[in-house]
Amino acid sequence: MQARRKTVKDYVRTIVDFPHEGIMFRDVTTLFADPRGFRMCVDQLLHPYAGEEIHKVVGLEARGFIIGGAIAHQLSVGFVPVRKKGKLPGTTISEDYQLEYGEAVVEIHDDAIQPGERILVVDDLLATGGTAEAGIKLVERLGGEIVGCAFVIDLPELGGRKRLEAMGMEVHALCDFEGA
């Protein structure tokens, strides 16, 4: 009998009750640490956008920087970080958003994206979609056009995909996990 080929989901570790009781934390550091898993992840995130004109990849803090940087490298395009408030030097614009347990603010440099540039938004996990929505709004305020939003993991029960699709966004995720 032939062994089943590993999928991206097989490389993701689940940590129970982190950072709070009742949370099933989906840890992608185990995926990143494995050269085959990481390569598979980057290749599969890129695949739907083969042949698309993309000018820059926007990575959402913080694990989106790792994946987004690798994707930008493969596409030979620039990388732009969307960071938590106060982490970027220079002039920025910001966007507030709601978390499951509060609110937060993300920022982007005000000159990071030029009007008309085609942007791929990348992060490791899509939960409620709040961070992704804030990142999309920042890109759009700078005149960028979102080509798509790519995630390693989708948590469908939390509604992030529906939220982004309601904004007219194309959403691509490599795997999903049930629960929060």
PDB file of C-alpha atoms in Angstrom:
ATOM      1  CA  MET A   1       0.000   0.000   0.000  1.00  0.00           C
ATOM      2  CA  GLN A   2       1.334   3.407  -0.986  1.00  0.00           C
ATOM      3  CA  ALA A   3       1.740   5.986   1.771  1.00  0.00           C
ATOM      4  CA  ARG A   4      -0.550   9.014   1.642  1.00  0.00           C
ATOM      5  CA  ARG A   5       1.190  12.179   0.513  1.00  0.00           C
ATOM      6  CA  LYS A   6       1.436  14.854   3.174  1.00  0.00           C
ATOM      7  CA  THR A   7      -0.665  17.979   2.793  1.00  0.00           C
ATOM      8  CA  VAL A   8      -0.021  21.436   4.215  1.00  0.00           C
ATOM      9  CA  LYS A   9      -2.547  20.661   6.959  1.00  0.00           C
ATOM     10  CA  ASP A  10      -0.396  17.712   8.091  1.00  0.00           C
ATOM     11  CA  TYR A  11       2.428  20.115   8.991  1.00  0.00           C
ATOM     12  CA  VAL A  12       0.260  22.366  11.185  1.00  0.00           C
ATOM     13  CA  ARG A  13       0.454  21.669  14.920  1.00  0.00           C
ATOM     14  CA  THR A  14      -2.554  22.255  17.176  1.00  0.00           C
ATOM     15  CA  ILE A  15      -1.918  23.556  20.689  1.00  0.00           C
ATOM     16  CA  VAL A  16      -4.891  23.200  23.022  1.00  0.00           C
ATOM     17  CA  ASP A  17      -5.913  26.082  25.336  1.00  0.00           C
ATOM     18  CA  PHE A  18      -3.458  28.636  23.908  1.00  0.00           C
ATOM     19  CA  PRO A  19      -3.442  31.598  24.388  1.00  0.00           C
ATOM     20  CA  HIS A  20      -6.662  31.131  26.396  1.00  0.00           C
ATOM     21  CA  GLU A  21      -8.664  28.178  27.645  1.00  0.00           C
ATOM     22  CA  GLY A  22     -10.948  26.835  24.941  1.00  0.00           C
ATOM     23  CA  ILE A  23      -8.771  28.001  22.035  1.00  0.00           C
ATOM     24  CA  MET A  24      -7.305  25.481  19.612  1.00  0.00           C
ATOM     25  CA  PHE A  25      -4.213  27.381  18.400  1.00  0.00           C
ATOM     26  CA  ARG A  26      -3.162  26.401  14.873  1.00  0.00           C
ATOM     27  CA  ASP A  27       0.623  26.697  14.912  1.00  0.00           C
ATOM     28  CA  VAL A  28       2.257  27.162  11.502  1.00  0.00           C
ATOM     29  CA  THR A  29       5.811  27.334  12.866  1.00  0.00           C
ATOM     30  CA  THR A  30       6.018  23.559  12.396  1.00  0.00           C
ATOM     31  CA  LEU A  31       5.064  24.079   8.746  1.00  0.00           C
ATOM     32  CA  PHE A  32       7.682  26.809   8.314  1.00  0.00           C
ATOM     33  CA  ALA A  33      10.377  24.671   9.953  1.00  0.00           C
ATOM     34  CA  ASP A  34      10.001  21.839   7.458  1.00  0.00           C
ATOM     35  CA  PRO A  35      11.611  22.602   4.068  1.00  0.00           C
ATOM     36  CA  ARG A  36       9.184  20.420   2.096  1.00  0.00           C
ATOM     37  CA  GLY A  37       6.152  21.699   3.960  1.00  0.00           C
ATOM     38  CA  PHE A  38       7.168  25.335   3.616  1.00  0.00           C
ATOM     39  CA  ARG A  39       7.915  24.925  -0.100  1.00  0.00           C
ATOM     40  CA  MET A  40       4.577  23.177  -0.629  1.00  0.00           C
ATOM     41  CA  CYS A  41       2.794  25.991   1.205  1.00  0.00           C
ATOM     42  CA  VAL A  42       4.382  28.768  -0.862  1.00  0.00           C
ATOM     43  CA  ASP A  43       3.855  26.916  -4.153  1.00  0.00           C
ATOM     44  CA  GLN A  44       0.206  26.168  -3.392  1.00  0.00           C
ATOM     45  CA  LEU A  45      -0.511  29.735  -2.289  1.00  0.00           C
ATOM     46  CA  LEU A  46       1.003  31.017  -5.549  1.00  0.00           C
ATOM     47  CA  HIS A  47      -0.735  28.564  -7.861  1.00  0.00           C
ATOM     48  CA  PRO A  48      -4.117  30.341  -8.260  1.00  0.00           C
ATOM     49  CA  TYR A  49      -2.313  33.542  -9.213  1.00  0.00           C
ATOM     50  CA  ALA A  50      -0.047  32.086 -11.909  1.00  0.00           C
ATOM     51  CA  GLY A  51      -0.213  34.392 -14.905  1.00  0.00           C
ATOM     52  CA  GLU A  52      -1.847  37.210 -12.913  1.00  0.00           C
ATOM     53  CA  GLU A  53      -0.212  40.602 -13.002  1.00  0.00           C
ATOM     54  CA  ILE A  54       0.826  41.284  -9.405  1.00  0.00           C
ATOM     55  CA  HIS A  55       2.988  44.251  -8.437  1.00  0.00           C
ATOM     56  CA  LYS A  56       3.373  43.703  -4.688  1.00  0.00           C
ATOM     57  CA  VAL A  57       2.563  41.266  -1.930  1.00  0.00           C
ATOM     58  CA  VAL A  58       1.152  42.663   1.317  1.00  0.00           C
ATOM     59  CA  GLY A  59       1.834  40.523   4.380  1.00  0.00           C
ATOM     60  CA  LEU A  60      -0.219  40.921   7.540  1.00  0.00           C
ATOM     61  CA  GLU A  61       1.582  40.949  10.893  1.00  0.00           C
ATOM     62  CA  ALA A  62       3.299  38.807  11.827  1.00  0.00           C
ATOM     63  CA  ARG A  63       3.348  35.355  10.211  1.00  0.00           C
ATOM     64  CA  GLY A  64       2.087  36.909   6.991  1.00  0.00           C
ATOM     65  CA  PHE A  65       5.542  38.492   6.719  1.00  0.00           C
ATOM     66  CA  ILE A  66       7.172  35.060   6.476  1.00  0.00           C
ATOM     67  CA  ILE A  67       4.830  33.675   3.849  1.00  0.00           C
ATOM     68  CA  GLY A  68       4.395  36.973   2.033  1.00  0.00           C
ATOM     69  CA  GLY A  69       8.143  37.520   1.767  1.00  0.00           C
ATOM     70  CA  ALA A  70       8.617  34.075   0.247  1.00  0.00           C
ATOM     71  CA  ILE A  71       5.767  34.624  -2.220  1.00  0.00           C
ATOM     72  CA  ALA A  72       7.061  38.073  -3.200  1.00  0.00           C
ATOM     73  CA  HIS A  73      10.474  36.523  -3.829  1.00  0.00           C
ATOM     74  CA  GLN A  74       8.973  33.811  -6.049  1.00  0.00           C
ATOM     75  CA  LEU A  75       6.994  36.425  -7.993  1.00  0.00           C
ATOM     76  CA  SER A  76       9.983  38.813  -8.195  1.00  0.00           C
ATOM     77  CA  VAL A  77       7.835  41.631  -6.813  1.00  0.00           C
ATOM     78  CA  GLY A  78       8.033  43.933  -3.814  1.00  0.00           C
ATOM     79  CA  PHE A  79       6.837  43.091  -0.319  1.00  0.00           C
ATOM     80  CA  VAL A  80       4.886  45.481   1.915  1.00  0.00           C
ATOM     81  CA  PRO A  81       4.236  44.810   5.614  1.00  0.00           C
ATOM     82  CA  VAL A  82       1.022  45.802   7.360  1.00  0.00           C
ATOM     83  CA  ARG A  83       2.114  46.192  10.984  1.00  0.00           C
ATOM     84  CA  LYS A  84       0.670  46.839  14.394  1.00  0.00           C
ATOM     85  CA  LYS A  85       0.472  50.520  15.346  1.00  0.00           C
ATOM     86  CA  GLY A  86       3.788  52.105  16.239  1.00  0.00           C
ATOM     87  CA  LYS A  87       6.041  49.512  14.572  1.00  0.00           C
ATOM     88  CA  LEU A  88       6.741  51.300  11.268  1.00  0.00           C
ATOM     89  CA  PRO A  89       9.071  54.296  11.006  1.00  0.00           C
ATOM     90  CA  GLY A  90       8.122  57.171   8.729  1.00  0.00           C
ATOM     91  CA  THR A  91       4.709  58.416   7.724  1.00  0.00           C
ATOM     92  CA  THR A  92       1.897  55.881   7.919  1.00  0.00           C
ATOM     93  CA  ILE A  93      -1.844  55.579   7.555  1.00  0.00           C
ATOM     94  CA  SER A  94      -3.799  53.433  10.010  1.00  0.00           C
ATOM     95  CA  GLU A  95      -6.982  51.411  10.260  1.00  0.00           C
ATOM     96  CA  ASP A  96      -8.807  50.317  13.429  1.00  0.00           C
ATOM     97  CA  TYR A  97     -10.451  46.896  13.616  1.00  0.00           C
ATOM     98  CA  GLN A  98     -12.217  44.652  16.109  1.00  0.00           C
ATOM     99  CA  LEU A  99     -10.679  41.549  17.644  1.00  0.00           C
ATOM    100  CA  GLU A 100     -12.580  38.765  19.364  1.00  0.00           C
ATOM    101  CA  TYR A 101     -11.438  40.285  22.683  1.00  0.00           C
ATOM    102  CA  GLY A 102     -10.919  43.989  21.980  1.00  0.00           C
ATOM    103  CA  GLU A 103      -9.704  46.234  19.208  1.00  0.00           C
ATOM    104  CA  ALA A 104      -6.429  46.916  17.460  1.00  0.00           C
ATOM    105  CA  VAL A 105      -4.848  49.207  14.891  1.00  0.00           C
ATOM    106  CA  VAL A 106      -2.673  48.330  11.892  1.00  0.00           C
ATOM    107  CA  GLU A 107      -0.577  50.647   9.764  1.00  0.00           C
ATOM    108  CA  ILE A 108       1.118  50.826   6.381  1.00  0.00           C
ATOM    109  CA  HIS A 109       3.615  53.339   5.041  1.00  0.00           C
ATOM    110  CA  ASP A 110       1.758  56.027   3.123  1.00  0.00           C
ATOM    111  CA  ASP A 111       4.041  55.560   0.093  1.00  0.00           C
ATOM    112  CA  ALA A 112       4.173  51.729   0.090  1.00  0.00           C
ATOM    113  CA  ILE A 113       1.626  51.271  -2.693  1.00  0.00           C
ATOM    114  CA  GLN A 114       1.067  53.406  -5.754  1.00  0.00           C
ATOM    115  CA  PRO A 115      -2.373  53.950  -7.291  1.00  0.00           C
ATOM    116  CA  GLY A 116      -3.261  51.147  -9.705  1.00  0.00           C
ATOM    117  CA  GLU A 117      -0.785  48.606  -8.332  1.00  0.00           C
ATOM    118  CA  ARG A 118      -2.169  45.076  -8.172  1.00  0.00           C
ATOM    119  CA  ILE A 119      -1.785  43.552  -4.726  1.00  0.00           C
ATOM    120  CA  LEU A 120      -1.927  40.040  -3.260  1.00  0.00           C
ATOM    121  CA  VAL A 121      -2.763  40.056   0.474  1.00  0.00           C
ATOM    122  CA  VAL A 122      -1.249  37.161   2.458  1.00  0.00           C
ATOM    123  CA  ASP A 123      -1.510  35.834   6.022  1.00  0.00           C
ATOM    124  CA  ASP A 124      -1.235  32.519   7.807  1.00  0.00           C
ATOM    125  CA  LEU A 125      -4.745  32.324   9.221  1.00  0.00           C
ATOM    126  CA  LEU A 126      -8.199  33.650   8.392  1.00  0.00           C
ATOM    127  CA  ALA A 127     -10.423  33.735  11.478  1.00  0.00           C
ATOM    128  CA  THR A 128     -12.953  36.586  11.789  1.00  0.00           C
ATOM    129  CA  GLY A 129     -11.334  38.506   8.931  1.00  0.00           C
ATOM    130  CA  GLY A 130     -10.827  41.697  10.947  1.00  0.00           C
ATOM    131  CA  THR A 131      -7.082  42.017  10.347  1.00  0.00           C
ATOM    132  CA  ALA A 132      -7.428  41.141   6.670  1.00  0.00           C
ATOM    133  CA  GLU A 133     -10.264  43.636   6.208  1.00  0.00           C
ATOM    134  CA  ALA A 134      -8.192  46.376   7.847  1.00  0.00           C
ATOM    135  CA  GLY A 135      -5.226  45.534   5.587  1.00  0.00           C
ATOM    136  CA  ILE A 136      -7.437  45.568   2.496  1.00  0.00           C
ATOM    137  CA  LYS A 137      -8.862  48.959   3.464  1.00  0.00           C
ATOM    138  CA  LEU A 138      -5.333  50.365   3.864  1.00  0.00           C
ATOM    139  CA  VAL A 139      -4.303  49.088   0.425  1.00  0.00           C
ATOM    140  CA  GLU A 140      -7.453  50.483  -1.164  1.00  0.00           C
ATOM    141  CA  ARG A 141      -6.984  53.874   0.532  1.00  0.00           C
ATOM    142  CA  LEU A 142      -3.594  54.074  -1.180  1.00  0.00           C
ATOM    143  CA  GLY A 143      -5.187  53.246  -4.542  1.00  0.00           C
ATOM    144  CA  GLY A 144      -4.089  49.617  -4.773  1.00  0.00           C
ATOM    145  CA  GLU A 145      -6.256  46.974  -6.422  1.00  0.00           C
ATOM    146  CA  ILE A 146      -6.571  43.689  -4.540  1.00  0.00           C
ATOM    147  CA  VAL A 147      -6.014  40.688  -6.823  1.00  0.00           C
ATOM    148  CA  GLY A 148      -6.779  38.185  -4.069  1.00  0.00           C
ATOM    149  CA  CYS A 149      -6.330  37.186  -0.447  1.00  0.00           C
ATOM    150  CA  ALA A 150      -4.330  34.034   0.285  1.00  0.00           C
ATOM    151  CA  PHE A 151      -4.200  32.183   3.604  1.00  0.00           C
ATOM    152  CA  VAL A 152      -2.666  28.954   4.797  1.00  0.00           C
ATOM    153  CA  ILE A 153      -5.580  28.213   7.157  1.00  0.00           C
ATOM    154  CA  ASP A 154      -9.257  29.159   7.194  1.00  0.00           C
ATOM    155  CA  LEU A 155     -11.400  28.786  10.317  1.00  0.00           C
ATOM    156  CA  PRO A 156     -14.801  28.771   8.543  1.00  0.00           C
ATOM    157  CA  GLU A 157     -16.913  28.860  11.707  1.00  0.00           C
ATOM    158  CA  LEU A 158     -15.531  32.318  12.539  1.00  0.00           C
ATOM    159  CA  GLY A 159     -16.832  33.826   9.274  1.00  0.00           C
ATOM    160  CA  GLY A 160     -13.745  35.545   7.894  1.00  0.00           C
ATOM    161  CA  ARG A 161     -14.105  34.146   4.371  1.00  0.00           C
ATOM    162  CA  LYS A 162     -17.731  35.303   4.152  1.00  0.00           C
ATOM    163  CA  ARG A 163     -16.725  38.720   5.473  1.00  0.00           C
ATOM    164  CA  LEU A 164     -14.020  39.175   2.832  1.00  0.00           C
ATOM    165  CA  GLU A 165     -16.140  37.741   0.033  1.00  0.00           C
ATOM    166  CA  ALA A 166     -18.897  40.213   0.985  1.00  0.00           C
ATOM    167  CA  MET A 167     -16.290  42.928   0.285  1.00  0.00           C
ATOM    168  CA  GLY A 168     -15.829  41.458  -3.212  1.00  0.00           C
ATOM    169  CA  MET A 169     -12.538  39.751  -2.388  1.00  0.00           C
ATOM    170  CA  GLU A 170     -11.349  36.463  -3.869  1.00  0.00           C
ATOM    171  CA  VAL A 171     -10.231  34.224  -0.982  1.00  0.00           C
ATOM    172  CA  HIS A 172      -7.853  31.272  -1.316  1.00  0.00           C
ATOM    173  CA  ALA A 173      -6.991  29.045   1.655  1.00  0.00           C
ATOM    174  CA  LEU A 174      -4.932  25.842   1.620  1.00  0.00           C
ATOM    175  CA  CYS A 175      -6.789  24.082   4.428  1.00  0.00           C
ATOM    176  CA  ASP A 176      -9.412  24.601   7.086  1.00  0.00           C
ATOM    177  CA  PHE A 177      -9.930  23.544  10.655  1.00  0.00           C
ATOM    178  CA  GLU A 178     -13.227  23.253  12.486  1.00  0.00           C
ATOM    179  CA  GLY A 179     -13.709  25.225  15.693  1.00  0.00           C
ATOM    180  CA  ALA A 180     -12.108  28.384  17.001  1.00  0.00           C
TER     181      ALA A 180
END
